[in-house]
Coordinates of C-alpha atoms in Angstrom, one line a residue:
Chain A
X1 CA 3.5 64.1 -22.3
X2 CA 0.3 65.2 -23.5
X3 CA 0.0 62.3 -25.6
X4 CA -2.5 60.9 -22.8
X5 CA -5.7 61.2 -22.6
X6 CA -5.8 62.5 -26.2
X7 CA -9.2 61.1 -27.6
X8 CA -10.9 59.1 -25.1
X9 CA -13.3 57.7 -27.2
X10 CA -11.4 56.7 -30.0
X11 CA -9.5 53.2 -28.3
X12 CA -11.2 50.4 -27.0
X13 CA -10.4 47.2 -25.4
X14 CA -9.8 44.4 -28.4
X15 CA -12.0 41.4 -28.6
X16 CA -10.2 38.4 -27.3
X17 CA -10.3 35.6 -30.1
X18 CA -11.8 32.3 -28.7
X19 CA -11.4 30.6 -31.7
X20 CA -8.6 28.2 -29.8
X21 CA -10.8 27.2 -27.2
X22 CA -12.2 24.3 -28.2
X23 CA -9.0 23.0 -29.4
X24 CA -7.2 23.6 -25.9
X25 CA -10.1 21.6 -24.4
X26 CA -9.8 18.9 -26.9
X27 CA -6.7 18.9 -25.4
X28 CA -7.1 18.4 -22.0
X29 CA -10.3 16.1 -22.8
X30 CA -7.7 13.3 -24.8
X31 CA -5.0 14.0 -21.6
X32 CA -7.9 12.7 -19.4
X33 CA -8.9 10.2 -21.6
X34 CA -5.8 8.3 -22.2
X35 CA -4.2 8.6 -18.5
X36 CA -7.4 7.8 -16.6
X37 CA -9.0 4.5 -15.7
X38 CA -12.5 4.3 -15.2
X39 CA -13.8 3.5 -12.3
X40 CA -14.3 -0.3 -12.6
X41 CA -16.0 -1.6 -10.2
X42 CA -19.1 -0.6 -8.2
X43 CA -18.6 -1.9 -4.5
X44 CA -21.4 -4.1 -2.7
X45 CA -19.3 -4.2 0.5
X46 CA -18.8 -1.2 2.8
X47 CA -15.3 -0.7 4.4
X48 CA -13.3 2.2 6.3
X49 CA -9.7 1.7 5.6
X50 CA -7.1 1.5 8.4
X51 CA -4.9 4.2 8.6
X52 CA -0.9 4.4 8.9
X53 CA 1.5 6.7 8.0
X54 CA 3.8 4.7 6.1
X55 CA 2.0 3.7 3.3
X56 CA 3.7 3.4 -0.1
X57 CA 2.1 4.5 -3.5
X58 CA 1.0 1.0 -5.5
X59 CA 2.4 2.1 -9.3
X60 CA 1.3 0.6 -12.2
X61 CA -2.5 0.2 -11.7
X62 CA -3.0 -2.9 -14.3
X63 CA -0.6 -5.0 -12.5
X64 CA -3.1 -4.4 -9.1
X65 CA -5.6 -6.8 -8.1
X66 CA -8.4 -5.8 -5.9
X67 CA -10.0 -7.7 -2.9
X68 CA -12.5 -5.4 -0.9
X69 CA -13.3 -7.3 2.5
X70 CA -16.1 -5.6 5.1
X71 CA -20.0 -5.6 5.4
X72 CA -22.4 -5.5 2.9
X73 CA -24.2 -2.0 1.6
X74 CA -27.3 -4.9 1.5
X75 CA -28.6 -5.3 4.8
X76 CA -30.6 -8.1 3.2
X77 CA -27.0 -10.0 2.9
X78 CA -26.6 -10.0 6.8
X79 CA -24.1 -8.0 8.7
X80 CA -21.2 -10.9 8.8
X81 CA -17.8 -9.6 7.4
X82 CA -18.0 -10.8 3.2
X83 CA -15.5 -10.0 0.6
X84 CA -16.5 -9.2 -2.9
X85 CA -14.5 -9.8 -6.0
X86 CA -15.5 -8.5 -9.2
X87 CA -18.6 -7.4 -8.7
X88 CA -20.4 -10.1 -6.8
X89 CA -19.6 -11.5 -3.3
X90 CA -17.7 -14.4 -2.9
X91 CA -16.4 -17.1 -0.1
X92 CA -12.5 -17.2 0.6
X93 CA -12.7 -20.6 -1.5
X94 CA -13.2 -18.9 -4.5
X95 CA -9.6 -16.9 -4.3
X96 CA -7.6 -19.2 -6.3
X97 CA -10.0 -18.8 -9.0
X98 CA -9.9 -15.5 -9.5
X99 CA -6.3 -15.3 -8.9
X100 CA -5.7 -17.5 -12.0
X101 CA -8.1 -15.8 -13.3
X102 CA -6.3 -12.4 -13.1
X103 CA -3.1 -14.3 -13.7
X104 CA -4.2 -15.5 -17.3
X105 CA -4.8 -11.3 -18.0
X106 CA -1.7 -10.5 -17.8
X107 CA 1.1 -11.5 -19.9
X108 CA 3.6 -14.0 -18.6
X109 CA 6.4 -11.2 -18.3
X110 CA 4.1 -9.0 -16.1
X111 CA 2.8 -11.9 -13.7
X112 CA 5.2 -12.2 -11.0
X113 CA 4.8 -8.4 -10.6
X114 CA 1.0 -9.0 -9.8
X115 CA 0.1 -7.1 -6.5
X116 CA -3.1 -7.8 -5.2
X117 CA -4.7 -5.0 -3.0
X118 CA -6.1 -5.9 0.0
X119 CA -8.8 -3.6 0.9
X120 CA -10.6 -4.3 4.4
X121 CA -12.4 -2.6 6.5
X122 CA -10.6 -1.6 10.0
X123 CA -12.8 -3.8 11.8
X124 CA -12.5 -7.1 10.1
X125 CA -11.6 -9.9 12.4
X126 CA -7.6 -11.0 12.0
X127 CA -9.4 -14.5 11.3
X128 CA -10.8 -13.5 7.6
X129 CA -7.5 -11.6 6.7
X130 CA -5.6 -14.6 7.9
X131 CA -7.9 -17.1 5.7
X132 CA -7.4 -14.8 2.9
X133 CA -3.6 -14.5 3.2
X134 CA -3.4 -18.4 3.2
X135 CA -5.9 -18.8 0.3
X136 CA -3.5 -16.2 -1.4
X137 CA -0.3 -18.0 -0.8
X138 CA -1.9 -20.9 -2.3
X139 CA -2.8 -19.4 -5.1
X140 CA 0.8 -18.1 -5.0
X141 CA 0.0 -14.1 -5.1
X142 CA 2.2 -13.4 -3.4
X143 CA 3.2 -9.7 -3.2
X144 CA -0.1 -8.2 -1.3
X145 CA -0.9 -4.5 -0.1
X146 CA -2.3 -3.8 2.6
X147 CA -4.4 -0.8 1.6
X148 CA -4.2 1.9 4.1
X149 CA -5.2 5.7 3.9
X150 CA -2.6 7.8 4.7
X151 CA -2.4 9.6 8.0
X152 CA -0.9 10.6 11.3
X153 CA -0.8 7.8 13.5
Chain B
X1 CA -29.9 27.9 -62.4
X2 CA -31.4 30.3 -64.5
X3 CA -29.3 33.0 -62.4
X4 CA -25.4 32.5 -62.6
X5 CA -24.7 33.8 -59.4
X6 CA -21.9 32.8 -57.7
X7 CA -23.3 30.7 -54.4
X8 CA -21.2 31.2 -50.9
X9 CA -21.2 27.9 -48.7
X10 CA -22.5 29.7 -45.1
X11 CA -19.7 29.2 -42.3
X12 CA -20.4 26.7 -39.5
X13 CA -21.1 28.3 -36.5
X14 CA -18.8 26.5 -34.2
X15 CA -19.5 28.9 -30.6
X16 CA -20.8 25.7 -29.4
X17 CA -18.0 23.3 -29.9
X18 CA -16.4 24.8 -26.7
X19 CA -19.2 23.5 -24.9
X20 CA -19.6 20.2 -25.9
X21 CA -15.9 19.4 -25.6
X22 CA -16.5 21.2 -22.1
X23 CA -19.2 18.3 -21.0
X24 CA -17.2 15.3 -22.5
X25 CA -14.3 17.0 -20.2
X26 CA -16.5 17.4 -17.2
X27 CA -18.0 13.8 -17.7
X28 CA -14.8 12.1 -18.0
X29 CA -13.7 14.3 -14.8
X30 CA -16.5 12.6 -12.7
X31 CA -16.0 9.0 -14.0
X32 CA -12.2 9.0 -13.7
X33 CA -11.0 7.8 -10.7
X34 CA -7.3 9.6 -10.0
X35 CA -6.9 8.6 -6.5
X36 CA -4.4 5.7 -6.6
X37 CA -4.3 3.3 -4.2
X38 CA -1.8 3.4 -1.3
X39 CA -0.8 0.8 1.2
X40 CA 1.9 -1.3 3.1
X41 CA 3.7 -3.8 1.0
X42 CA 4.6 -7.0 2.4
X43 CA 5.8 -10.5 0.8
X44 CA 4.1 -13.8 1.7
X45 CA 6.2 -16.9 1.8
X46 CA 5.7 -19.3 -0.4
X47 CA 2.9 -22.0 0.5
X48 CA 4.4 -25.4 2.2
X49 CA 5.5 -28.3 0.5
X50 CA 4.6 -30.6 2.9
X51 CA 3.6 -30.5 6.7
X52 CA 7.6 -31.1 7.6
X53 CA 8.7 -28.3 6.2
X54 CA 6.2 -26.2 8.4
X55 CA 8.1 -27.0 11.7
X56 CA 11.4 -26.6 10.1
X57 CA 12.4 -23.3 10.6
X58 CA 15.0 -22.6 13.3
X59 CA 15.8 -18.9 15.0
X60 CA 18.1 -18.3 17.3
X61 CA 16.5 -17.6 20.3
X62 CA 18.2 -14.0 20.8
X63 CA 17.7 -13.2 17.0
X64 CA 14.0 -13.9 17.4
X65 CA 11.8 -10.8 18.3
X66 CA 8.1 -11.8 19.0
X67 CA 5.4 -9.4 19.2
X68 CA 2.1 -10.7 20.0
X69 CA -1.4 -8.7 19.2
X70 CA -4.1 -10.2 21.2
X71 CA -7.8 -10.1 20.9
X72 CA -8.3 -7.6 23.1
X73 CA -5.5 -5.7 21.0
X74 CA -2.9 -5.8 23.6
X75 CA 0.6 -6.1 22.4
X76 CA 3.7 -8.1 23.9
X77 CA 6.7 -8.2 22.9
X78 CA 9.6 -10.6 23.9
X79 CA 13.1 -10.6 23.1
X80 CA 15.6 -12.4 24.8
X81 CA 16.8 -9.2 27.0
X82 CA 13.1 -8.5 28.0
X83 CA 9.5 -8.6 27.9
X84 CA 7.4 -5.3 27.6
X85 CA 3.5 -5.0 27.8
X86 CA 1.7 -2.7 25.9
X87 CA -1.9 -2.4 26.8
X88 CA -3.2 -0.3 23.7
X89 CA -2.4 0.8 20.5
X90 CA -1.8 4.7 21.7
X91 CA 1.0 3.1 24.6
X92 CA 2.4 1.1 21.9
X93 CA 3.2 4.9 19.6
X94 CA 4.6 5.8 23.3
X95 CA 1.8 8.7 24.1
X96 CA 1.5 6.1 27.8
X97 CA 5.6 7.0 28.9
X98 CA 6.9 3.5 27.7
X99 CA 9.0 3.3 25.7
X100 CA 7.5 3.1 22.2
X101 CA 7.5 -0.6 20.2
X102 CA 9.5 1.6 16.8
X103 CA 12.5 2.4 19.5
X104 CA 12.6 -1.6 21.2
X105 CA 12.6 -2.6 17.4
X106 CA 15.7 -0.4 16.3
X107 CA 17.5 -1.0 19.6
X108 CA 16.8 -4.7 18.4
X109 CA 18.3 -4.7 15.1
X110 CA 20.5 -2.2 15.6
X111 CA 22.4 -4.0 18.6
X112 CA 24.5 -1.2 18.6
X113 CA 26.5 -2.3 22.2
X114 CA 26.7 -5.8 21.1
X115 CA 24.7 -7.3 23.6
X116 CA 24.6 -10.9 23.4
X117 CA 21.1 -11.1 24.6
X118 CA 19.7 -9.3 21.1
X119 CA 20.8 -10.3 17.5
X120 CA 24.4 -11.8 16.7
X121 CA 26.3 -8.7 15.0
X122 CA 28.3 -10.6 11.7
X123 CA 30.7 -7.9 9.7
X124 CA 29.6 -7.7 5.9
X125 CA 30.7 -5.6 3.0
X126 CA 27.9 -3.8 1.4
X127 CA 30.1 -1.4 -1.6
X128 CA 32.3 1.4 -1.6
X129 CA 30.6 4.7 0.5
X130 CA 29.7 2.2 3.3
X131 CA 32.1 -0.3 3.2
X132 CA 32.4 -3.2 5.8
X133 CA 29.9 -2.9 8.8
X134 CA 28.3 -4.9 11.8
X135 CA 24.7 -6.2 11.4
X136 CA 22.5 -7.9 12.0
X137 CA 21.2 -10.1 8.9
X138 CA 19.5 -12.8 10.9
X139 CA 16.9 -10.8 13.0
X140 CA 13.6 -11.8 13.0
X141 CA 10.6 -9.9 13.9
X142 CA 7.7 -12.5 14.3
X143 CA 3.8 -10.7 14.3
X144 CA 1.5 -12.8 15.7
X145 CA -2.2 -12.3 16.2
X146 CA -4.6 -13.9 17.7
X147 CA -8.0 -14.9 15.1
X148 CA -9.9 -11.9 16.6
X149 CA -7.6 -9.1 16.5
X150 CA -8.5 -6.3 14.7
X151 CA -7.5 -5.7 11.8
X152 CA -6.7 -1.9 12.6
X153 CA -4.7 -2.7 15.7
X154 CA -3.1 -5.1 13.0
X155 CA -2.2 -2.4 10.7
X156 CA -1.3 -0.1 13.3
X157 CA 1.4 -2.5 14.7
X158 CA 2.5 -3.2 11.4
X159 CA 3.1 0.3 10.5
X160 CA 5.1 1.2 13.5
X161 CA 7.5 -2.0 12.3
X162 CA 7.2 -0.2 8.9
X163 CA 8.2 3.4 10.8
X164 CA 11.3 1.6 12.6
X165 CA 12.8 0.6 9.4
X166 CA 12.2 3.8 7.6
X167 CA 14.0 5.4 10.6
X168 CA 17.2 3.4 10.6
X169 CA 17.1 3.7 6.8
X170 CA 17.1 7.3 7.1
X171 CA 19.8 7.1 9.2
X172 CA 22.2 5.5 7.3
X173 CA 21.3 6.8 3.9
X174 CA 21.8 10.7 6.1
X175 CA 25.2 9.1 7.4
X176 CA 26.6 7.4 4.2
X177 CA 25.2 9.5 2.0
X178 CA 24.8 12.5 3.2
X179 CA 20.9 12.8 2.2
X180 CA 17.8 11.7 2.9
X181 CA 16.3 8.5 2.0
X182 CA 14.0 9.3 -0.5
X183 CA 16.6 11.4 -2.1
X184 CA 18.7 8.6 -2.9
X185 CA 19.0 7.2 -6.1
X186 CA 17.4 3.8 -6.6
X187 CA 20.8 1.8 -6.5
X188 CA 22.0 3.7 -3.2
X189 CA 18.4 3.1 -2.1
X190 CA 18.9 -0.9 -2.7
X191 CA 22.4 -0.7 -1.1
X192 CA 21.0 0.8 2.2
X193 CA 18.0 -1.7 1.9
X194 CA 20.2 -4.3 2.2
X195 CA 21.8 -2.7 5.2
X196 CA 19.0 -3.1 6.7
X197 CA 16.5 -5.8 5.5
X198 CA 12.9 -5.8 6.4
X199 CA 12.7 -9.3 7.9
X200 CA 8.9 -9.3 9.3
X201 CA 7.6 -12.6 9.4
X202 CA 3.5 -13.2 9.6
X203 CA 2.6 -16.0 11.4
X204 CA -0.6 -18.1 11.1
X205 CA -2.8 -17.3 14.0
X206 CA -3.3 -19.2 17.1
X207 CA -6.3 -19.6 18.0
X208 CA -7.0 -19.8 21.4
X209 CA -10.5 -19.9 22.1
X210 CA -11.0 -23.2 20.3
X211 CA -14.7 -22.7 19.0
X212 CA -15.4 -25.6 17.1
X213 CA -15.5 -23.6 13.5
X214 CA -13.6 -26.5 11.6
X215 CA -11.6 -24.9 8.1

């Protein structure tokens, strides 16, 4: 019982040993590293995605490709509804190239799992998606996504 | 080396490793993007052959559920045991007191009083829990839009097809299975799929107003 409080001065809080910090970082830093893609492309079109509430999660990111429909950030590139594809804007004509394109990336067993994303803005006209879809079933891409954020609706 | 002294290498002060590897941490944080993309799925069909084989598909008329999204994004619908008129998106989720398009769609491929004015009921055997039931295989739902819809109204009307499936899905996989949907296994999950098939076809727009943009 009367061992508390015995010296008060003589016990002190122990120095906690840091040494293992860097290496738990390290840690996390390759975890990032490996799992993450960077972000690939820098948009030139502006675009509020619809929203639905049954959207499905796309897996397997390097099997997705992207089409990002709405107006440009540019006001100097008019207000009319433009798609971009990697990186630069492009006309519905140019699909099938890129399609083939992305096609040729992947390897043969992969290809018929190709998704391609379509991102458009929640005002687009049914006209452009419609062109789009038909340039994509020409190209024969044909499993598509419509991207959607997920909400109540 | 006139003294013979023995020399100790000095320790590397290595306090500041925990900060660097901090920064590279923070930097590939920012760059990363984790948010993956999320959407409705559909299938295209396959692009024509020729012009024949464009007209060449034939439907039943009472297996054949049209709904229509016009530019003012008004939806119809039209099956053979009735029309109904939705005049917005938010009537169309049922907020206006009709009845909502997700219910007209399951009471269409459900057909659960055998009505012959909605899809023909054939008996198939889909495996052990659920054995042989009536449905209906050859439903159709045919979207059509007009060439300035929106493509939000479009989505929206897609995702309360989407939401009827889900729904009967859940049904089944609750009755057969005695779970939820998602908590199937992938192969129950197929099984029930096949119960009921998404069979959502996306036709190519009329265009009605006829403004001479040639393709």
């Amino acid at each position: 019982m009367g061992k508390f409080n015995k010296s008060a001065g003589s016990r002190e809080v122990p120095e906690l040993n840091t040494a293992s910090m860097p290496d738990l970082v390290f840690a996390i830093l390759f975890f990032f590293m490996v799992t993450v893609s960077m972000r690939s492309e820098t948009l030139i079109v502006r675009f509020t995605l619809p929203t639905a509430s049954e959207v499905q999660k796309l897996e397997k990111k390097s099997l997705v490709t992207y089409i990002n429909i709405g107006i440009p950030l540019d006001p100097r590139l008019g207000s009319a509804t433009r798609m971009q594809l990697n990186d630069k804007l492009a006309e519905v004509s140019d699909i099938q190239d890129y399609i083939a394109q992305e096609k040729s990336r992947l390897n043969e067993a992969d290809q018929q799992f190709m998704t391609v994303s379509i991102k458009a803005d929640e005002n687009t006209k049914m006209k452009y998606i419609s062109d789009v879809k038909q340039a994509l079933r020409k190209a024969y891409a044909l499993k598509i996504s419509y991207s959607a954020r997920k909400g109540e609706n | 080396m006139a003294k013979k002294k023995k020399r100790k290498t000095p320790n590397l002060n290595s306090s500041s490793m925990a900060d660097v590897s901090f920064l590279l941490l923070t930097f590939f944080l920012m760059t990363s993007s984790m948010d993956t993309d999320s959407g409705l799925a559909r299938r295209l069909p396959p692009p024509p052959q020729n012009e024949e084989q464009l007209q060449k598909m034939d439907v039943q008329r009472r297996n054949l559920m049209v709904v229509l999204v016009n530019y003012q994004n008004q939806v119809m619908v039209r099956t053979q045991a009735g029309d109904e008129w939705y005049n917005n998106i938010a009537e169309l989720q049922g907020t206006g007191g009709k009845v909502p398009l997700k219910e007209k769609v399951k009471e269409f491929v459900l057909n659960a009083n055998n009505r012959p004015d909605l899809p023909e009921l054939i008996e198939e055997d889909f495996g052990p829990p659920i054995g042989k039931v009536l449905v209906t295989p050859d439903h159709v739902i045919s979207l059509q839009n007009d060439a300035t819809t929106s493509y939000k109204a479009y989505i929206a009307v897609q995702n309360e097809l989407v939401k009827a499936y889900n729904e009967l899905r859940d049904q089944a996989a609750k009755k057969y299975f005695g779970r939820s949907y998602n908590e199937l296994l992938p192969e129950q999950q197929e099984q029930i799929n096949k119960l009921y098939p998404q069979r959502i076809s996306e036709a190519e727009p009329k265009d009605y107003v006829q403004q001479g943009g040639g393709k």
